[in-house]
Short mmCIF file of C-alpha atoms and ligand atoms in Angstrom, two decimals:
data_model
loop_
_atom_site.label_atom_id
_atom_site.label_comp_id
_atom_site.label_asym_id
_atom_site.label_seq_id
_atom_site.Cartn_x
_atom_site.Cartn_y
_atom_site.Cartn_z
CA UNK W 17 6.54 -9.76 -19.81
CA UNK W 18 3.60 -9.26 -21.84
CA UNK W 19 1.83 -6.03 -22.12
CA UNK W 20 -1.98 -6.16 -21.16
CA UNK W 21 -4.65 -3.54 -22.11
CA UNK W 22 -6.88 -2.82 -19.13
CA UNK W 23 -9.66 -5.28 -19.28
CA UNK W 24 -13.17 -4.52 -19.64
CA UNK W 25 -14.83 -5.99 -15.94
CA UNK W 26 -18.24 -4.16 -15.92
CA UNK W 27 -19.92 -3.55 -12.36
CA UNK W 28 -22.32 -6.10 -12.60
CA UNK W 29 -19.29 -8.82 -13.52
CA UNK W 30 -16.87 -7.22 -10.63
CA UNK W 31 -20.20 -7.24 -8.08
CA UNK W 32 -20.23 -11.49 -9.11
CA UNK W 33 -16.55 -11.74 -8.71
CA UNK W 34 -16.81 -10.40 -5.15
CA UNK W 35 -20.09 -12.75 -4.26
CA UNK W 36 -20.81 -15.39 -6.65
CA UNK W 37 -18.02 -16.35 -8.23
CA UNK W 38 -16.41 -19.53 -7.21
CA UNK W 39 -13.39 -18.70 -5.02
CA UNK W 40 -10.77 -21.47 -6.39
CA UNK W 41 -12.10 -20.67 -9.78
CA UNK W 42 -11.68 -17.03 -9.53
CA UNK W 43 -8.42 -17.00 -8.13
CA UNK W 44 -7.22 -19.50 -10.60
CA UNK W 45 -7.87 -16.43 -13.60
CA UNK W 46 -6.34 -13.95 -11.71
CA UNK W 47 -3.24 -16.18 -10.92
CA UNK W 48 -3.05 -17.42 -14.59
CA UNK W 49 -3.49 -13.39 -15.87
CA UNK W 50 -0.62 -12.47 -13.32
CA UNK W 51 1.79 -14.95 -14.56
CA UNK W 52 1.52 -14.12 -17.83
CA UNK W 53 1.81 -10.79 -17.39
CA UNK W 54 4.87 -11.25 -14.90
CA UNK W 55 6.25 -14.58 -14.75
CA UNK W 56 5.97 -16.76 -11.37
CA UNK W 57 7.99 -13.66 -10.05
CA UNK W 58 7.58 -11.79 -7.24
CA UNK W 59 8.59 -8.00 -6.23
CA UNK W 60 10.10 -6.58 -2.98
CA UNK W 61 9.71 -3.34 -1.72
CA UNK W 62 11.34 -2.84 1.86
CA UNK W 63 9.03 -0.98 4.18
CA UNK W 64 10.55 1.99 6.14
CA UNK W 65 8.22 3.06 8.87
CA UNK W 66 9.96 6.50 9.31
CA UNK W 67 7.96 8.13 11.98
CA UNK W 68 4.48 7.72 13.29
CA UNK W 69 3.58 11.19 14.10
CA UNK W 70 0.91 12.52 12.52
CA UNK W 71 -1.79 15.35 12.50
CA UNK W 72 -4.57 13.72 11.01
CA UNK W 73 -7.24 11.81 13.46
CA UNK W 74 -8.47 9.36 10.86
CA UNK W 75 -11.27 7.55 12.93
CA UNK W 76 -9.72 4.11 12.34
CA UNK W 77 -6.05 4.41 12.38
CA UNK W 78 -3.99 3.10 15.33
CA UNK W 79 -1.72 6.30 15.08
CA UNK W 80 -3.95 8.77 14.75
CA UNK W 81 -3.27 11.69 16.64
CA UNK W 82 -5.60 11.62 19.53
CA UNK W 83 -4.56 7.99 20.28
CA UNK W 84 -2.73 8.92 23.10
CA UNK W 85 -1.45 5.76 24.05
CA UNK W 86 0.97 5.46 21.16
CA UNK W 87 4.70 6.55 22.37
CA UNK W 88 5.87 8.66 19.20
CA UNK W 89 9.04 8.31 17.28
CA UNK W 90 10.68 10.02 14.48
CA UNK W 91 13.80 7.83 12.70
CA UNK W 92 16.56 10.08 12.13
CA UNK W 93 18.81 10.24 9.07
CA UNK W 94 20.83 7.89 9.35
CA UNK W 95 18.59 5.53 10.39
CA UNK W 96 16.11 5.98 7.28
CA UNK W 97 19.67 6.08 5.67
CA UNK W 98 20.73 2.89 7.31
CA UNK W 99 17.75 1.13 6.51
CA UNK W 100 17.32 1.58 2.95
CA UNK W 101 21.19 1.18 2.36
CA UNK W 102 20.37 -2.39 3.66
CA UNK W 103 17.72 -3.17 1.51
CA UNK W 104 20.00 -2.07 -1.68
CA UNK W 105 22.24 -4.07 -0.22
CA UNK W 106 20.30 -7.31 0.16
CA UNK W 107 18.93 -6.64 -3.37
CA UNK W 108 15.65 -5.35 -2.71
CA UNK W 109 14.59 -3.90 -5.98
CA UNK W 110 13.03 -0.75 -4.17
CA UNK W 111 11.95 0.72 -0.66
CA UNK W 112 8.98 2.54 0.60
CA UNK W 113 9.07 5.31 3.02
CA UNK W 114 6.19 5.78 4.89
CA UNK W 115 5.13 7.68 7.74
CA UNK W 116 2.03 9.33 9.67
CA UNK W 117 1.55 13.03 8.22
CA UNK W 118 2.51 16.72 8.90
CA UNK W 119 2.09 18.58 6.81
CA UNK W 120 4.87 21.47 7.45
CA UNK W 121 7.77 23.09 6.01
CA UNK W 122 10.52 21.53 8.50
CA UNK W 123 9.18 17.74 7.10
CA UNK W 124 9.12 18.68 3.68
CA UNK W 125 12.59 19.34 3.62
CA UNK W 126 13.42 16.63 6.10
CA UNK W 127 12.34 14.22 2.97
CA UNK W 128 13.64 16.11 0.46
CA UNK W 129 17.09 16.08 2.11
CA UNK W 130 17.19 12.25 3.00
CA UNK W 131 16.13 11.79 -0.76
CA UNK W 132 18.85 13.59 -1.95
CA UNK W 133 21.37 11.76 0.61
CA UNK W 134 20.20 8.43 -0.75
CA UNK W 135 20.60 9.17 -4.36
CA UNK W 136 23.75 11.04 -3.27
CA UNK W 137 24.53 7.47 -1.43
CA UNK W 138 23.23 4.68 -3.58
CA UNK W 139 22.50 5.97 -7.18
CA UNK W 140 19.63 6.06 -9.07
CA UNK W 141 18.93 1.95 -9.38
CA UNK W 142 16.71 1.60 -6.72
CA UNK W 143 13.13 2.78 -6.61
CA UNK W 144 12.06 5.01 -4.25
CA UNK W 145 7.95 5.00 -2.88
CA UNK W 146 6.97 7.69 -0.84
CA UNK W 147 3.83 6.98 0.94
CA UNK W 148 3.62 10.45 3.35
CA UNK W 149 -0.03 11.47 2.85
CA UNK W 150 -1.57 14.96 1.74
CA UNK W 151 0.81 17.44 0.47
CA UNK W 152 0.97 20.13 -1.70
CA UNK W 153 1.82 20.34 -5.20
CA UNK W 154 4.88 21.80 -4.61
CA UNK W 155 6.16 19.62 -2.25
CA UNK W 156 5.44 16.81 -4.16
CA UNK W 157 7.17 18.17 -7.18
CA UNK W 158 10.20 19.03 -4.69
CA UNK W 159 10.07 15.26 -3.69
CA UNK W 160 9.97 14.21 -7.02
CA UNK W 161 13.05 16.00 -8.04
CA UNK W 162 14.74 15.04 -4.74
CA UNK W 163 14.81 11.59 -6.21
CA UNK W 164 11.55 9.71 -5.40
CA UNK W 165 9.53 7.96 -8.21
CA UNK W 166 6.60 6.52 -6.53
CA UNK W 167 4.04 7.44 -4.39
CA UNK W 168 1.35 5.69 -2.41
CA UNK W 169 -2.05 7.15 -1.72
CA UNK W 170 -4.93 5.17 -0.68
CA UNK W 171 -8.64 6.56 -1.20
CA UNK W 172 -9.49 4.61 1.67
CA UNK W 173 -13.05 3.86 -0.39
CA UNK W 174 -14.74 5.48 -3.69
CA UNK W 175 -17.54 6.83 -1.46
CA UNK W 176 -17.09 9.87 -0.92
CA UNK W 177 -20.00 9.42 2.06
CA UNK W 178 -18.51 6.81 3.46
CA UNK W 179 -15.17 8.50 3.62
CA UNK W 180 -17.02 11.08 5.50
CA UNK W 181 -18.12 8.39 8.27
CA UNK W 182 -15.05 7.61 9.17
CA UNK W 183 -12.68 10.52 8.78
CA UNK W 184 -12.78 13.84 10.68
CA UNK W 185 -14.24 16.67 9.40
CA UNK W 186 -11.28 18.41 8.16
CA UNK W 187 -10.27 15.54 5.77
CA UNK W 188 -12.28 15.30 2.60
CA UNK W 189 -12.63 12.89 -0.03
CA UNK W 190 -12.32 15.57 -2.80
CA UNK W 191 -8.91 16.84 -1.28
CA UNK W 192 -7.49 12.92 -1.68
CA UNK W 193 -8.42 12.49 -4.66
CA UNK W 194 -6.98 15.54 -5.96
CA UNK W 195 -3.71 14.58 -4.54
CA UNK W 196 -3.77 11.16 -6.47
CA UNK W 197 -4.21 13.54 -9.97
CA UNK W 198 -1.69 15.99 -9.05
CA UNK W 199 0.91 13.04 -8.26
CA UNK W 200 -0.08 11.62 -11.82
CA UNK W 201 0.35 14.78 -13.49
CA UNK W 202 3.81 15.35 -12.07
CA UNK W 203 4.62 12.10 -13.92
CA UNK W 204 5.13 9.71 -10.39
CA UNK W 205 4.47 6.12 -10.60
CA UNK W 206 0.70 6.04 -8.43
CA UNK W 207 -0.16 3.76 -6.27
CA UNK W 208 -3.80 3.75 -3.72
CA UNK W 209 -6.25 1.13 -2.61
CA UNK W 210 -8.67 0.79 -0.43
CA UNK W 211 -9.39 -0.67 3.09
CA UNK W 212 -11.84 -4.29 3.09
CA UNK W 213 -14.38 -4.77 5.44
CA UNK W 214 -15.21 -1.35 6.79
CA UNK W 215 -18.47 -0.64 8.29
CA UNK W 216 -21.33 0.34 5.88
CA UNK W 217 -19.17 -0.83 3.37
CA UNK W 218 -20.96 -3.79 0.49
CA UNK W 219 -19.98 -5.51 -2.37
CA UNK W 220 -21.31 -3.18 -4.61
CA UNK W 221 -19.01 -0.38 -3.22
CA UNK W 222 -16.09 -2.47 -3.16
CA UNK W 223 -17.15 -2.93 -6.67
CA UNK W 224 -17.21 0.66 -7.53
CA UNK W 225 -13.54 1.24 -5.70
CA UNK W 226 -12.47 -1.23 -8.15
CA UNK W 227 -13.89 0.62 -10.83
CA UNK W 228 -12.28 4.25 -9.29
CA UNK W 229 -9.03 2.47 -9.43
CA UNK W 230 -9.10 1.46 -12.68
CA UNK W 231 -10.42 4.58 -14.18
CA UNK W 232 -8.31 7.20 -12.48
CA UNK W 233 -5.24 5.15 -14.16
CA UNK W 234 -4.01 3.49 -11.14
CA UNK W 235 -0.20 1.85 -11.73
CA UNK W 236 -0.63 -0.08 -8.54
CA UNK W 237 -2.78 -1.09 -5.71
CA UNK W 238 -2.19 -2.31 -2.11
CA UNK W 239 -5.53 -2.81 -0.23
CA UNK W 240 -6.15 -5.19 2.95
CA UNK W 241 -8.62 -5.86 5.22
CA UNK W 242 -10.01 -3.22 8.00
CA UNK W 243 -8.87 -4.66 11.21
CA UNK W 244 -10.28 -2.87 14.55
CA UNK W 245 -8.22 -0.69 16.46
CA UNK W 246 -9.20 -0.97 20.22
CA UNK W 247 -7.91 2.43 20.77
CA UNK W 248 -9.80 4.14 17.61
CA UNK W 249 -13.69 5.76 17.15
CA UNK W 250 -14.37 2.86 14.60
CA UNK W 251 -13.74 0.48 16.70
CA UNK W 252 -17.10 1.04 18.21
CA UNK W 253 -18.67 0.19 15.48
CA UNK W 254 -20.82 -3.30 14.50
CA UNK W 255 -21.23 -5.50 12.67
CA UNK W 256 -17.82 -6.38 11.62
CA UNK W 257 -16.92 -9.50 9.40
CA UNK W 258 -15.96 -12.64 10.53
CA UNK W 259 -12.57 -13.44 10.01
CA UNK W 260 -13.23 -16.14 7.62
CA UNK W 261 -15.35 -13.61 5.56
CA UNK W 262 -12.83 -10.68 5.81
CA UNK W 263 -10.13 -12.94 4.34
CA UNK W 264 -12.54 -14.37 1.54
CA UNK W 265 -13.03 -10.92 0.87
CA UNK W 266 -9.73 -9.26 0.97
CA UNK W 267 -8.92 -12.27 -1.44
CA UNK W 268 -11.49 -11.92 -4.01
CA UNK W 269 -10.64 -7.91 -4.06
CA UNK W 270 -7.28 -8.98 -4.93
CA UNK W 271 -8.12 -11.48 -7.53
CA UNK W 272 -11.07 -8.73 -9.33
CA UNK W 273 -8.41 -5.86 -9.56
CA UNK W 274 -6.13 -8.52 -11.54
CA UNK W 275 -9.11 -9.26 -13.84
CA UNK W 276 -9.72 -5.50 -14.14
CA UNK W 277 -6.29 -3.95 -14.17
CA UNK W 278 -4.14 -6.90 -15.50
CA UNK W 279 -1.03 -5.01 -15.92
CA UNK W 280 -0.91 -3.07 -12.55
CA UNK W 281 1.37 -4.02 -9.26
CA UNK W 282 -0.89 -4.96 -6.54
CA UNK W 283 0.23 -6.15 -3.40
CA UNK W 284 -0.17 -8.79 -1.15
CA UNK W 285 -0.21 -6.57 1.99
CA UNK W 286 0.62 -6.82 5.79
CA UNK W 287 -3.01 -6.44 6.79
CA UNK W 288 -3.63 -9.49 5.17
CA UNK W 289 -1.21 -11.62 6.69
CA UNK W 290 -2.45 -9.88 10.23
CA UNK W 291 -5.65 -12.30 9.85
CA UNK W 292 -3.97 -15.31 8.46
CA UNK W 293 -0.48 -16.45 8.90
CA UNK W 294 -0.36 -17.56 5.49
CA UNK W 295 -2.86 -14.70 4.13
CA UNK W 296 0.80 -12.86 1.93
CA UNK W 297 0.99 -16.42 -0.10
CA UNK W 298 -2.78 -16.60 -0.58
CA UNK W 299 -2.91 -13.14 -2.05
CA UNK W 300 -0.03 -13.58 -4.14
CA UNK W 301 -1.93 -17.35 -5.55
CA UNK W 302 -5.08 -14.72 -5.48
CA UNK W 303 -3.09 -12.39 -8.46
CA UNK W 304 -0.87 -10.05 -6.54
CA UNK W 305 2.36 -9.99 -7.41
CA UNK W 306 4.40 -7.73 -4.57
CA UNK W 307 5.00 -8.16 -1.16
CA UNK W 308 6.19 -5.26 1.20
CA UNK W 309 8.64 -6.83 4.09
CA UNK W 310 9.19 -4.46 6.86
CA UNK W 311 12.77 -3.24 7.10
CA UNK W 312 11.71 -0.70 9.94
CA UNK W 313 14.31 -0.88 12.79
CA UNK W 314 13.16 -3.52 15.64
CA UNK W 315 13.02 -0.76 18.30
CA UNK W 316 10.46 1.24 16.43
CA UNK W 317 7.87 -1.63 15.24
CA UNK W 318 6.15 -1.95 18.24
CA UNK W 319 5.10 1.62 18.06
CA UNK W 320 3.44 1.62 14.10
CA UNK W 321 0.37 -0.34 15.25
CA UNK W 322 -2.07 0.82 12.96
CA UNK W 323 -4.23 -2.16 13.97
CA UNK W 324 -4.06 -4.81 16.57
CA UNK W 325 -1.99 -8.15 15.42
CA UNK W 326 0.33 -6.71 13.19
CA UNK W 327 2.64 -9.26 12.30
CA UNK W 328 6.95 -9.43 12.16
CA UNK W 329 6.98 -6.81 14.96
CA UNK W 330 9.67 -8.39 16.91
CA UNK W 331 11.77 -9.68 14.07
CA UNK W 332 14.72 -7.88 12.68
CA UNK W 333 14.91 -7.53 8.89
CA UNK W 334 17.44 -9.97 8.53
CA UNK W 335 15.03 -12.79 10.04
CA UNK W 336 12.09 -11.16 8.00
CA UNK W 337 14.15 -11.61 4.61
CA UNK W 338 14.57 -15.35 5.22
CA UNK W 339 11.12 -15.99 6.11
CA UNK W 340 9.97 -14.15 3.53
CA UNK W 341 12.17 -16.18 0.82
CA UNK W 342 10.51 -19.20 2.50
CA UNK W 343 7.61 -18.65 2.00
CA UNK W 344 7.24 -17.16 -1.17
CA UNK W 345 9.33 -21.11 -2.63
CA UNK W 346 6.82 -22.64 -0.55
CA UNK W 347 4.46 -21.43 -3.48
CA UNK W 348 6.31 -22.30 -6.22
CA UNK W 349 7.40 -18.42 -6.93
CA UNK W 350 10.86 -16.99 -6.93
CA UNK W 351 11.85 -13.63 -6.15
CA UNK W 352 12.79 -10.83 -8.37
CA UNK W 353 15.64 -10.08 -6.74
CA UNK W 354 17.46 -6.68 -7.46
CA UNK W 355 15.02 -5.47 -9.70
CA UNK W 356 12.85 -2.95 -9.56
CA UNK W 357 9.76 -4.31 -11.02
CA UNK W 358 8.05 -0.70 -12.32
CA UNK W 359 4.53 -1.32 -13.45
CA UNK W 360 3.81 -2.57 -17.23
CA UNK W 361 1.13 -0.55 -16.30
CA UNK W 362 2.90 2.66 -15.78
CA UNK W 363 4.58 2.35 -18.80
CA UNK W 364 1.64 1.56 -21.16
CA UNK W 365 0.42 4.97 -19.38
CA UNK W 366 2.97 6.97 -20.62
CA UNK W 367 4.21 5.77 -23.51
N1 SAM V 419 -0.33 8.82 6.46
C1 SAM V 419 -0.13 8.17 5.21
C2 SAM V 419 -1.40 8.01 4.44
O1 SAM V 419 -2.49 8.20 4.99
O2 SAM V 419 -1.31 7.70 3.24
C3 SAM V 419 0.55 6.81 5.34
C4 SAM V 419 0.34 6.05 6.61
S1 SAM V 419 -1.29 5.38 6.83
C5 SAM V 419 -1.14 4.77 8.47
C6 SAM V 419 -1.22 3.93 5.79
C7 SAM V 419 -2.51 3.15 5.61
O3 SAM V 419 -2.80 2.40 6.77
C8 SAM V 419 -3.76 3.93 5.38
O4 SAM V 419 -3.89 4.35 4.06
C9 SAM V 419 -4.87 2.94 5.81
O5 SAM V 419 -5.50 2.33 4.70
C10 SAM V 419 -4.10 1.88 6.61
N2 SAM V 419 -4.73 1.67 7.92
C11 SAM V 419 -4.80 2.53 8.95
N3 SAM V 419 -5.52 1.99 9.96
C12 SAM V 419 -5.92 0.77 9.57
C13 SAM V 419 -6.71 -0.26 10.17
N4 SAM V 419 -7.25 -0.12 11.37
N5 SAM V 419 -6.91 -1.41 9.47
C14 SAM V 419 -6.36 -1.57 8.23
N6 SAM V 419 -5.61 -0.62 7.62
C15 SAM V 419 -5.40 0.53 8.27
#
């Protein structure tokens, strides 16, 4: 694995990326940058879907809480137990545990307590991503002691205005972004991204997220396309992209953030394969180089619909696993079995 300083992409070479560039000819840079900083190797991180209740109304999210057509569900325990002692068990290098938000004392411990049951459980080999929203500093530190080394916060988008179009009032850009620095401080492994495609949204700003990521240190990045919730306040508003475009898009976002963060983990996310079957493959030929199967129990997948389409709802992890393996041969990449695949990145951070 080779060690890569972050490369210097400048707006106006990031904006050409995104809307000049040849595609083939762009991905083919990003996918020669990734394997030499990885190897034709590919990380798993089993995705836990723990619960999707949550107290924030974000304007495009499938769960938000005034959808009230989504039945709620909160995995227990054991189940969250159950689930990620599977995945050690099937040699995923690490899990991620994500769920809607609230923000209270009774969930904070709830984590903090399954943390400590699955160190308790399974030792300290596997890595553990936490990807539970807005918290506190404290709580974070709590979870960070509990065991977790990773967490996962998307800005959503750099611009602070257009965060405000298409979050409630109550949620702020400023208060996000001071959660990704406080989970950097306490020394986590950070992860955020950004959603593709959202209305108002241009190249230029896409550009500029890829600069925020970049410059607020990053360690990795899982962005996908915006798809439409039916049941959401976004979803009322036009012009969206083609699918065609979207995917281009989502691709070329993908490829840039290789060019600009070489060493970071950046994912070739669900969203992506919502709008084309084989969109996980063309994102990891695109520069990403992790891919998030969902490990949720069957019975609960129906109900984390963020978006309309999402795929491997009715399979069961073992079935997912296979397919997965399948697919990611098909491109001439193996898996990284058992390993935990931190981010060069990360490491070149801290050293
Ligand atoms: N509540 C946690 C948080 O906000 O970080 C984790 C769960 S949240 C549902 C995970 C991500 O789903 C969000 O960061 C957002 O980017 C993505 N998401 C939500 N609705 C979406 C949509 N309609 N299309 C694409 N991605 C969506």
């Amino acid at each position: 694995m080779t060690t890569k300083k972050t490369a210097a992409a400048d707006h106006a070479s990031l904006v050409r990326m995104l809307r000049d560039e040849d595609f083939a000819s762009l991905a083919a840079r990003a996918y020669a940058l990734k394997t030499e900083v990885w190897g034709k190797r590919v990380a798993l991180r089993g995705l836990v879907e723990v619960s999707n209740v949550c107290a924030r109304n974000c304007l495009y999210c499938g769960i938000r809480r005034g959808n009230a057509k989504t039945a709620r569900y909160r995995m227990d325990e054991d189940e969250i137990l159950a689930a990620v002692a599977w995945a050690a068990e099937n040699r995923y290098g690490s899990v991620v545990l994500q769920s809607g938000e609230t923000d209270d004392e009774p969930s904070a411990l709830f984590f903090e307590r399954v943390l400590r049951h699955i160190r308790a459980e399974l030792g300290d080999g596997l890595g553990i991503t936490l990807s539970l929203g807005e918290r506190h500093r404290d709580v974070y530190r709590r979870w960070l002691d509990a065991g977790a080394n990773r967490y996962l916060l998307r800005i959503e988008t750099s611009d602070p205005e257009l965060f405000a179009r298409i979050h409630p009032a109550e949620q702020s850009w400023r208060t996000r972004l001071e959660c990704l620095r406080t989970l950097r401080d306490l020394g986590y492994v950070v992860g955020s991204g950004v959603m593709i495609g959202l209305p108002g949204q241009d190249v230029d700003s896409l550009a500029r997220d890829i600069e925020f990521l970049r410059d607020e240190g990053v360690d990795m990045v899982g962005m996908g396309p915006y798809i439409a919730h039916p049941d959401t306040p976004l979803a009322a508003y036009a012009p969206r992209l083609e699918r065609e475009q979207l995917l281009d898009l989502s691709l070329r976002m993908i490829a840039a953030v290789r060019l600009a963060i070489p060493d970071a983990n950046i994912a070739a996310t669900t969203a992506l394969q919502a709008i084309d079957p084989e969109g996980r493959e063309k994102g990891l030929l695109a520069g990403a180089n992790v891919v998030m199967p969902n490990i949720t129990p069957r019975k609960y997948r129906g109900d984390y619909l963020l978006y309309p389409g999402k795929p491997c709802t009715e399979e069961d992890s073992e079935l997912c696993r296979g397919c997965l393996e399948r697919r990611v041969k098909s491109i001439g990449e193996e898996i990284a079995w058992g390993e935990r695949c931190d981010p060069v990145h990360f490491e070149r951070r801290t050293r």
